[in-house]
Amino acid sequence: MSLSQVVEARGVRLRPFRASDTADVVDGCADPLSQRFVSTMPAPYTETDARWWIDAGAPAAWTGGGAAYAIADPATDRLLGAVGLNYPVPGRSQAEIGYWVRPVARGRGVATAATRALSEHAFATGTFRLELLTEAENGGSQRVALAAGYRYEGLRRSAGQHRDGGRHDMLAWVRLAEDPPGPVARLLPDLPDGILTDQVVALRRLAPDDAEVMYELHSRPEVVANQAPPVPPTREAIERRCRTAESTWLTGEIARLLITDMATGEPAGSCGLSYTEVSSGEGSIGYALLPAWRGRGYATRAVRLLAGWAFGPAGIARLTAGTVPENTASHRVLERVGFQREALQRGRLPGLAGTRLDDLTFALLPAELR
């Protein structure tokens, strides 16, 4: 790998760091977002740290076979962030790519442009495989990875380290030299304008601030009784579910949504959509409502909205919903939307103390959606 010192591509300039970048390096590295997701940065980050990076840290990356570029505005040469290659494995022609961007430059596509520019330059100079690792809660970096052509490959257990020495999992996003250019297509696209609505109910992606209402909903005995196994979730599990909702959506694992009342914005419940079999285009949905909103048709409206999005932008060809046989209220919701009873699978689901639960499956095809 023989990288150029200066790369001009994708609307950004990648160049060596300079002493004049000191204040901008501090601005980027002392920012709370950078501090949160880049645990290798000193905390607090000072001008002394920036000078060390410019004089010693960045040059050492080059000496070690990697690279450390300043991302600069081509028009002004002002520093916007940094991008580099770490942990090179020459025998496998692979390396890890990473970046940070100053607060003033975020939301402008700078991180994506720099990641694409360096990736393409690395491939042109002999690298074959690049990895980009993100924390599960860092949806912004995961969007950069997808936009830069990196595909989600899986979980790297305990690949990251907190400042206190503790370990945490990382998500691996990978791009190969032979991969097609351009963004990676997602299994679960974003909602149009971030919302689905029929002007009575609205669905939006679950967010970290929804943890309290989600814990209240999913801890209710009647909600717990209709899941498998029927064990209430911990508050910690619900909080993490809400913090990682964007990530599980981006990786294609599951789209988790909050059901709200359109008029007041009050939360009414939750629902979710996931692929059960990508190759055949089959997906599955689930839903639950808070007691105050039951009996108003809100569950039916939410399922209808979710099914319409599933058959449309999400490209699903067949939807299923599994229920316990005794949950007649849920059966009525599904039937009002057009789902048909399809099969009773005996003992399919885990119950308590080693018992098994039956699963009554309903299915819906696009032409049957009411």
PDB file of N, CA and C in Angstrom, residues 130-196:
ATOM      1  N   LEU A 130     -11.607  -3.289   3.688  1.00  0.00           N
ATOM      2  CA  LEU A 130     -11.601  -2.254   4.705  1.00  0.00           C
ATOM      3  C   LEU A 130     -12.745  -2.497   5.682  1.00  0.00           C
ATOM      4  N   GLU A 131     -12.469  -2.325   6.969  1.00  0.00           N
ATOM      5  CA  GLU A 131     -13.483  -2.458   8.005  1.00  0.00           C
ATOM      6  C   GLU A 131     -13.730  -1.106   8.660  1.00  0.00           C
ATOM      7  N   LEU A 132     -14.990  -0.839   8.964  1.00  0.00           N
ATOM      8  CA  LEU A 132     -15.371   0.348   9.727  1.00  0.00           C
ATOM      9  C   LEU A 132     -16.176  -0.156  10.920  1.00  0.00           C
ATOM     10  N   LEU A 133     -15.684   0.068  12.125  1.00  0.00           N
ATOM     11  CA  LEU A 133     -16.345  -0.418  13.337  1.00  0.00           C
ATOM     12  C   LEU A 133     -17.114   0.718  14.009  1.00  0.00           C
ATOM     13  N   THR A 134     -18.347   0.429  14.419  1.00  0.00           N
ATOM     14  CA  THR A 134     -19.158   1.432  15.105  1.00  0.00           C
ATOM     15  C   THR A 134     -19.762   0.831  16.366  1.00  0.00           C
ATOM     16  N   GLU A 135     -20.062   1.689  17.324  1.00  0.00           N
ATOM     17  CA  GLU A 135     -20.824   1.247  18.480  1.00  0.00           C
ATOM     18  C   GLU A 135     -22.291   1.104  18.072  1.00  0.00           C
ATOM     19  N   ALA A 136     -23.008   0.230  18.754  1.00  0.00           N
ATOM     20  CA  ALA A 136     -24.399  -0.025  18.409  1.00  0.00           C
ATOM     21  C   ALA A 136     -25.264   1.225  18.551  1.00  0.00           C
ATOM     22  N   GLU A 137     -24.892   2.133  19.438  1.00  0.00           N
ATOM     23  CA  GLU A 137     -25.695   3.326  19.663  1.00  0.00           C
ATOM     24  C   GLU A 137     -25.323   4.482  18.737  1.00  0.00           C
ATOM     25  N   ASN A 138     -24.313   4.290  17.907  1.00  0.00           N
ATOM     26  CA  ASN A 138     -23.839   5.372  17.034  1.00  0.00           C
ATOM     27  C   ASN A 138     -24.482   5.254  15.652  1.00  0.00           C
ATOM     28  N   GLY A 139     -25.770   5.613  15.595  1.00  0.00           N
ATOM     29  CA  GLY A 139     -26.481   5.524  14.332  1.00  0.00           C
ATOM     30  C   GLY A 139     -25.900   6.427  13.261  1.00  0.00           C
ATOM     31  N   GLY A 140     -25.363   7.579  13.649  1.00  0.00           N
ATOM     32  CA  GLY A 140     -24.788   8.490  12.667  1.00  0.00           C
ATOM     33  C   GLY A 140     -23.652   7.858  11.897  1.00  0.00           C
ATOM     34  N   SER A 141     -22.732   7.187  12.603  1.00  0.00           N
ATOM     35  CA  SER A 141     -21.607   6.530  11.923  1.00  0.00           C
ATOM     36  C   SER A 141     -22.082   5.356  11.081  1.00  0.00           C
ATOM     37  N   GLN A 142     -23.138   4.691  11.518  1.00  0.00           N
ATOM     38  CA  GLN A 142     -23.658   3.578  10.719  1.00  0.00           C
ATOM     39  C   GLN A 142     -24.256   4.093   9.407  1.00  0.00           C
ATOM     40  N   ARG A 143     -24.872   5.256   9.439  1.00  0.00           N
ATOM     41  CA  ARG A 143     -25.386   5.850   8.207  1.00  0.00           C
ATOM     42  C   ARG A 143     -24.240   6.249   7.275  1.00  0.00           C
ATOM     43  N   VAL A 144     -23.158   6.749   7.850  1.00  0.00           N
ATOM     44  CA  VAL A 144     -21.978   7.066   7.040  1.00  0.00           C
ATOM     45  C   VAL A 144     -21.451   5.804   6.374  1.00  0.00           C
ATOM     46  N   ALA A 145     -21.359   4.720   7.133  1.00  0.00           N
ATOM     47  CA  ALA A 145     -20.858   3.463   6.578  1.00  0.00           C
ATOM     48  C   ALA A 145     -21.697   3.013   5.387  1.00  0.00           C
ATOM     49  N   LEU A 146     -23.004   3.018   5.549  1.00  0.00           N
ATOM     50  CA  LEU A 146     -23.891   2.591   4.462  1.00  0.00           C
ATOM     51  C   LEU A 146     -23.764   3.510   3.257  1.00  0.00           C
ATOM     52  N   ALA A 147     -23.728   4.814   3.493  1.00  0.00           N
ATOM     53  CA  ALA A 147     -23.632   5.772   2.395  1.00  0.00           C
ATOM     54  C   ALA A 147     -22.300   5.659   1.660  1.00  0.00           C
ATOM     55  N   ALA A 148     -21.259   5.214   2.369  1.00  0.00           N
ATOM     56  CA  ALA A 148     -19.934   5.071   1.759  1.00  0.00           C
ATOM     57  C   ALA A 148     -19.717   3.695   1.137  1.00  0.00           C
ATOM     58  N   GLY A 149     -20.745   2.863   1.110  1.00  0.00           N
ATOM     59  CA  GLY A 149     -20.642   1.573   0.441  1.00  0.00           C
ATOM     60  C   GLY A 149     -20.235   0.414   1.317  1.00  0.00           C
ATOM     61  N   TYR A 150     -20.302   0.586   2.643  1.00  0.00           N
ATOM     62  CA  TYR A 150     -19.910  -0.471   3.576  1.00  0.00           C
ATOM     63  C   TYR A 150     -21.139  -1.294   3.964  1.00  0.00           C
ATOM     64  N   ARG A 151     -21.016  -2.601   3.911  1.00  0.00           N
ATOM     65  CA  ARG A 151     -22.118  -3.500   4.246  1.00  0.00           C
ATOM     66  C   ARG A 151     -21.966  -4.009   5.674  1.00  0.00           C
ATOM     67  N   TYR A 152     -23.101  -4.136   6.338  1.00  0.00           N
ATOM     68  CA  TYR A 152     -23.074  -4.686   7.696  1.00  0.00           C
ATOM     69  C   TYR A 152     -22.692  -6.158   7.635  1.00  0.00           C
ATOM     70  N   GLU A 153     -21.660  -6.521   8.404  1.00  0.00           N
ATOM     71  CA  GLU A 153     -21.156  -7.893   8.368  1.00  0.00           C
ATOM     72  C   GLU A 153     -21.455  -8.668   9.628  1.00  0.00           C
ATOM     73  N   GLY A 154     -21.614  -7.977  10.779  1.00  0.00           N
ATOM     74  CA  GLY A 154     -21.930  -8.704  11.996  1.00  0.00           C
ATOM     75  C   GLY A 154     -21.366  -8.049  13.236  1.00  0.00           C
ATOM     76  N   LEU A 155     -21.571  -8.719  14.361  1.00  0.00           N
ATOM     77  CA  LEU A 155     -21.156  -8.221  15.669  1.00  0.00           C
ATOM     78  C   LEU A 155     -19.738  -8.674  15.984  1.00  0.00           C
ATOM     79  N   ARG A 156     -18.899  -7.749  16.412  1.00  0.00           N
ATOM     80  CA  ARG A 156     -17.556  -8.084  16.900  1.00  0.00           C
ATOM     81  C   ARG A 156     -17.612  -8.002  18.422  1.00  0.00           C
ATOM     82  N   ARG A 157     -17.670  -9.151  19.073  1.00  0.00           N
ATOM     83  CA  ARG A 157     -17.847  -9.174  20.527  1.00  0.00           C
ATOM     84  C   ARG A 157     -16.642  -8.602  21.258  1.00  0.00           C
ATOM     85  N   SER A 158     -16.921  -7.671  22.170  1.00  0.00           N
ATOM     86  CA  SER A 158     -15.898  -7.047  23.019  1.00  0.00           C
ATOM     87  C   SER A 158     -14.733  -6.485  22.206  1.00  0.00           C
ATOM     88  N   ALA A 159     -15.031  -5.983  21.026  1.00  0.00           N
ATOM     89  CA  ALA A 159     -13.967  -5.417  20.190  1.00  0.00           C
ATOM     90  C   ALA A 159     -13.621  -3.992  20.591  1.00  0.00           C
ATOM     91  N   GLY A 160     -14.495  -3.347  21.373  1.00  0.00           N
ATOM     92  CA  GLY A 160     -14.232  -1.986  21.815  1.00  0.00           C
ATOM     93  C   GLY A 160     -13.917  -1.932  23.297  1.00  0.00           C
ATOM     94  N   GLN A 161     -13.292  -0.831  23.704  1.00  0.00           N
ATOM     95  CA  GLN A 161     -12.911  -0.675  25.098  1.00  0.00           C
ATOM     96  C   GLN A 161     -13.338   0.697  25.601  1.00  0.00           C
ATOM     97  N   HIS A 162     -14.004   0.723  26.751  1.00  0.00           N
ATOM     98  CA  HIS A 162     -14.377   1.983  27.379  1.00  0.00           C
ATOM     99  C   HIS A 162     -13.153   2.628  28.032  1.00  0.00           C
ATOM    100  N   ARG A 163     -13.312   3.884  28.384  1.00  0.00           N
ATOM    101  CA  ARG A 163     -12.205   4.599  29.038  1.00  0.00           C
ATOM    102  C   ARG A 163     -11.828   3.966  30.371  1.00  0.00           C
ATOM    103  N   ASP A 164     -12.820   3.332  31.035  1.00  0.00           N
ATOM    104  CA  ASP A 164     -12.528   2.718  32.328  1.00  0.00           C
ATOM    105  C   ASP A 164     -11.948   1.309  32.194  1.00  0.00           C
ATOM    106  N   GLY A 165     -11.692   0.878  30.957  1.00  0.00           N
ATOM    107  CA  GLY A 165     -11.107  -0.437  30.737  1.00  0.00           C
ATOM    108  C   GLY A 165     -12.105  -1.525  30.416  1.00  0.00           C
ATOM    109  N   GLY A 166     -13.396  -1.255  30.627  1.00  0.00           N
ATOM    110  CA  GLY A 166     -14.417  -2.246  30.304  1.00  0.00           C
ATOM    111  C   GLY A 166     -14.534  -2.470  28.803  1.00  0.00           C
ATOM    112  N   ARG A 167     -15.056  -3.618  28.434  1.00  0.00           N
ATOM    113  CA  ARG A 167     -15.177  -3.982  27.026  1.00  0.00           C
ATOM    114  C   ARG A 167     -16.629  -3.833  26.556  1.00  0.00           C
ATOM    115  N   HIS A 168     -16.793  -3.598  25.257  1.00  0.00           N
ATOM    116  CA  HIS A 168     -18.134  -3.551  24.678  1.00  0.00           C
ATOM    117  C   HIS A 168     -18.075  -4.044  23.241  1.00  0.00           C
ATOM    118  N   ASP A 169     -19.221  -4.492  22.756  1.00  0.00           N
ATOM    119  CA  ASP A 169     -19.302  -5.009  21.397  1.00  0.00           C
ATOM    120  C   ASP A 169     -19.240  -3.869  20.375  1.00  0.00           C
ATOM    121  N   MET A 170     -18.833  -4.208  19.184  1.00  0.00           N
ATOM    122  CA  MET A 170     -18.810  -3.266  18.064  1.00  0.00           C
ATOM    123  C   MET A 170     -19.488  -3.918  16.863  1.00  0.00           C
ATOM    124  N   LEU A 171     -20.059  -3.103  15.993  1.00  0.00           N
ATOM    125  CA  LEU A 171     -20.645  -3.588  14.753  1.00  0.00           C
ATOM    126  C   LEU A 171     -19.640  -3.412  13.635  1.00  0.00           C
ATOM    127  N   ALA A 172     -19.475  -4.441  12.814  1.00  0.00           N
ATOM    128  CA  ALA A 172     -18.498  -4.409  11.729  1.00  0.00           C
ATOM    129  C   ALA A 172     -19.194  -4.120  10.401  1.00  0.00           C
ATOM    130  N   TRP A 173     -18.709  -3.082   9.727  1.00  0.00           N
ATOM    131  CA  TRP A 173     -19.176  -2.704   8.396  1.00  0.00           C
ATOM    132  C   TRP A 173     -17.987  -2.856   7.463  1.00  0.00           C
ATOM    133  N   VAL A 174     -18.179  -3.513   6.335  1.00  0.00           N
ATOM    134  CA  VAL A 174     -17.043  -3.901   5.482  1.00  0.00           C
ATOM    135  C   VAL A 174     -17.295  -3.501   4.034  1.00  0.00           C
ATOM    136  N   ARG A 175     -16.228  -3.044   3.396  1.00  0.00           N
ATOM    137  CA  ARG A 175     -16.262  -2.781   1.952  1.00  0.00           C
ATOM    138  C   ARG A 175     -15.052  -3.456   1.322  1.00  0.00           C
ATOM    139  N   LEU A 176     -15.290  -4.128   0.199  1.00  0.00           N
ATOM    140  CA  LEU A 176     -14.226  -4.781  -0.547  1.00  0.00           C
ATOM    141  C   LEU A 176     -13.917  -3.988  -1.810  1.00  0.00           C
ATOM    142  N   ALA A 177     -12.714  -4.166  -2.314  1.00  0.00           N
ATOM    143  CA  ALA A 177     -12.313  -3.459  -3.532  1.00  0.00           C
ATOM    144  C   ALA A 177     -13.220  -3.801  -4.702  1.00  0.00           C
ATOM    145  N   GLU A 178     -13.783  -5.012  -4.693  1.00  0.00           N
ATOM    146  CA  GLU A 178     -14.628  -5.439  -5.810  1.00  0.00           C
ATOM    147  C   GLU A 178     -16.102  -5.101  -5.621  1.00  0.00           C
ATOM    148  N   ASP A 179     -16.473  -4.494  -4.500  1.00  0.00           N
ATOM    149  CA  ASP A 179     -17.870  -4.123  -4.278  1.00  0.00           C
ATOM    150  C   ASP A 179     -18.274  -3.004  -5.232  1.00  0.00           C
ATOM    151  N   PRO A 180     -19.551  -2.973  -5.632  1.00  0.00           N
ATOM    152  CA  PRO A 180     -19.998  -1.894  -6.520  1.00  0.00           C
ATOM    153  C   PRO A 180     -19.930  -0.555  -5.814  1.00  0.00           C
ATOM    154  N   PRO A 181     -19.726   0.523  -6.552  1.00  0.00           N
ATOM    155  CA  PRO A 181     -19.689   1.855  -5.925  1.00  0.00           C
ATOM    156  C   PRO A 181     -21.082   2.297  -5.499  1.00  0.00           C
ATOM    157  N   GLY A 182     -21.120   3.294  -4.665  1.00  0.00           N
ATOM    158  CA  GLY A 182     -22.404   3.846  -4.255  1.00  0.00           C
ATOM    159  C   GLY A 182     -22.883   3.309  -2.932  1.00  0.00           C
ATOM    160  N   PRO A 183     -23.955   3.903  -2.408  1.00  0.00           N
ATOM    161  CA  PRO A 183     -24.507   3.489  -1.114  1.00  0.00           C
ATOM    162  C   PRO A 183     -25.020   2.058  -1.138  1.00  0.00           C
ATOM    163  N   VAL A 184     -25.078   1.448   0.042  1.00  0.00           N
ATOM    164  CA  VAL A 184     -25.599   0.092   0.179  1.00  0.00           C
ATOM    165  C   VAL A 184     -27.121   0.164   0.360  1.00  0.00           C
ATOM    166  N   ALA A 185     -27.837  -0.659  -0.408  1.00  0.00           N
ATOM    167  CA  ALA A 185     -29.293  -0.716  -0.267  1.00  0.00           C
ATOM    168  C   ALA A 185     -29.648  -1.368   1.065  1.00  0.00           C
ATOM    169  N   ARG A 186     -30.648  -0.826   1.728  1.00  0.00           N
ATOM    170  CA  ARG A 186     -31.046  -1.332   3.042  1.00  0.00           C
ATOM    171  C   ARG A 186     -32.284  -2.202   2.944  1.00  0.00           C
ATOM    172  N   LEU A 187     -32.367  -3.190   3.818  1.00  0.00           N
ATOM    173  CA  LEU A 187     -33.565  -4.016   3.905  1.00  0.00           C
ATOM    174  C   LEU A 187     -34.756  -3.203   4.396  1.00  0.00           C
ATOM    175  N   LEU A 188     -34.517  -2.354   5.380  1.00  0.00           N
ATOM    176  CA  LEU A 188     -35.580  -1.563   5.995  1.00  0.00           C
ATOM    177  C   LEU A 188     -35.285  -0.085   5.767  1.00  0.00           C
ATOM    178  N   PRO A 189     -35.903   0.536   4.777  1.00  0.00           N
ATOM    179  CA  PRO A 189     -35.630   1.951   4.504  1.00  0.00           C
ATOM    180  C   PRO A 189     -36.207   2.854   5.576  1.00  0.00           C
ATOM    181  N   ASP A 190     -35.809   4.115   5.563  1.00  0.00           N
ATOM    182  CA  ASP A 190     -36.382   5.084   6.489  1.00  0.00           C
ATOM    183  C   ASP A 190     -37.846   5.334   6.136  1.00  0.00           C
ATOM    184  N   LEU A 191     -38.616   5.777   7.116  1.00  0.00           N
ATOM    185  CA  LEU A 191     -39.995   6.162   6.860  1.00  0.00           C
ATOM    186  C   LEU A 191     -40.021   7.461   6.060  1.00  0.00           C
ATOM    187  N   PRO A 192     -41.013   7.646   5.212  1.00  0.00           N
ATOM    188  CA  PRO A 192     -41.113   8.916   4.475  1.00  0.00           C
ATOM    189  C   PRO A 192     -41.307  10.077   5.431  1.00  0.00           C
ATOM    190  N   ASP A 193     -40.362  11.010   5.422  1.00  0.00           N
ATOM    191  CA  ASP A 193     -40.386  12.154   6.345  1.00  0.00           C
ATOM    192  C   ASP A 193     -40.381  11.716   7.804  1.00  0.00           C
ATOM    193  N   GLY A 194     -39.926  10.480   8.056  1.00  0.00           N
ATOM    194  CA  GLY A 194     -39.772  10.002   9.421  1.00  0.00           C
ATOM    195  C   GLY A 194     -41.042   9.572  10.103  1.00  0.00           C
ATOM    196  N   ILE A 195     -42.152   9.435   9.368  1.00  0.00           N
ATOM    197  CA  ILE A 195     -43.426   9.140  10.035  1.00  0.00           C
ATOM    198  C   ILE A 195     -44.369   8.416   9.075  1.00  0.00           C
ATOM    199  N   LEU A 196     -45.230   7.570   9.644  1.00  0.00           N
ATOM    200  CA  LEU A 196     -46.371   6.996   8.931  1.00  0.00           C
ATOM    201  C   LEU A 196     -47.619   7.455   9.665  1.00  0.00           C
TER     202      LEU A 196
END
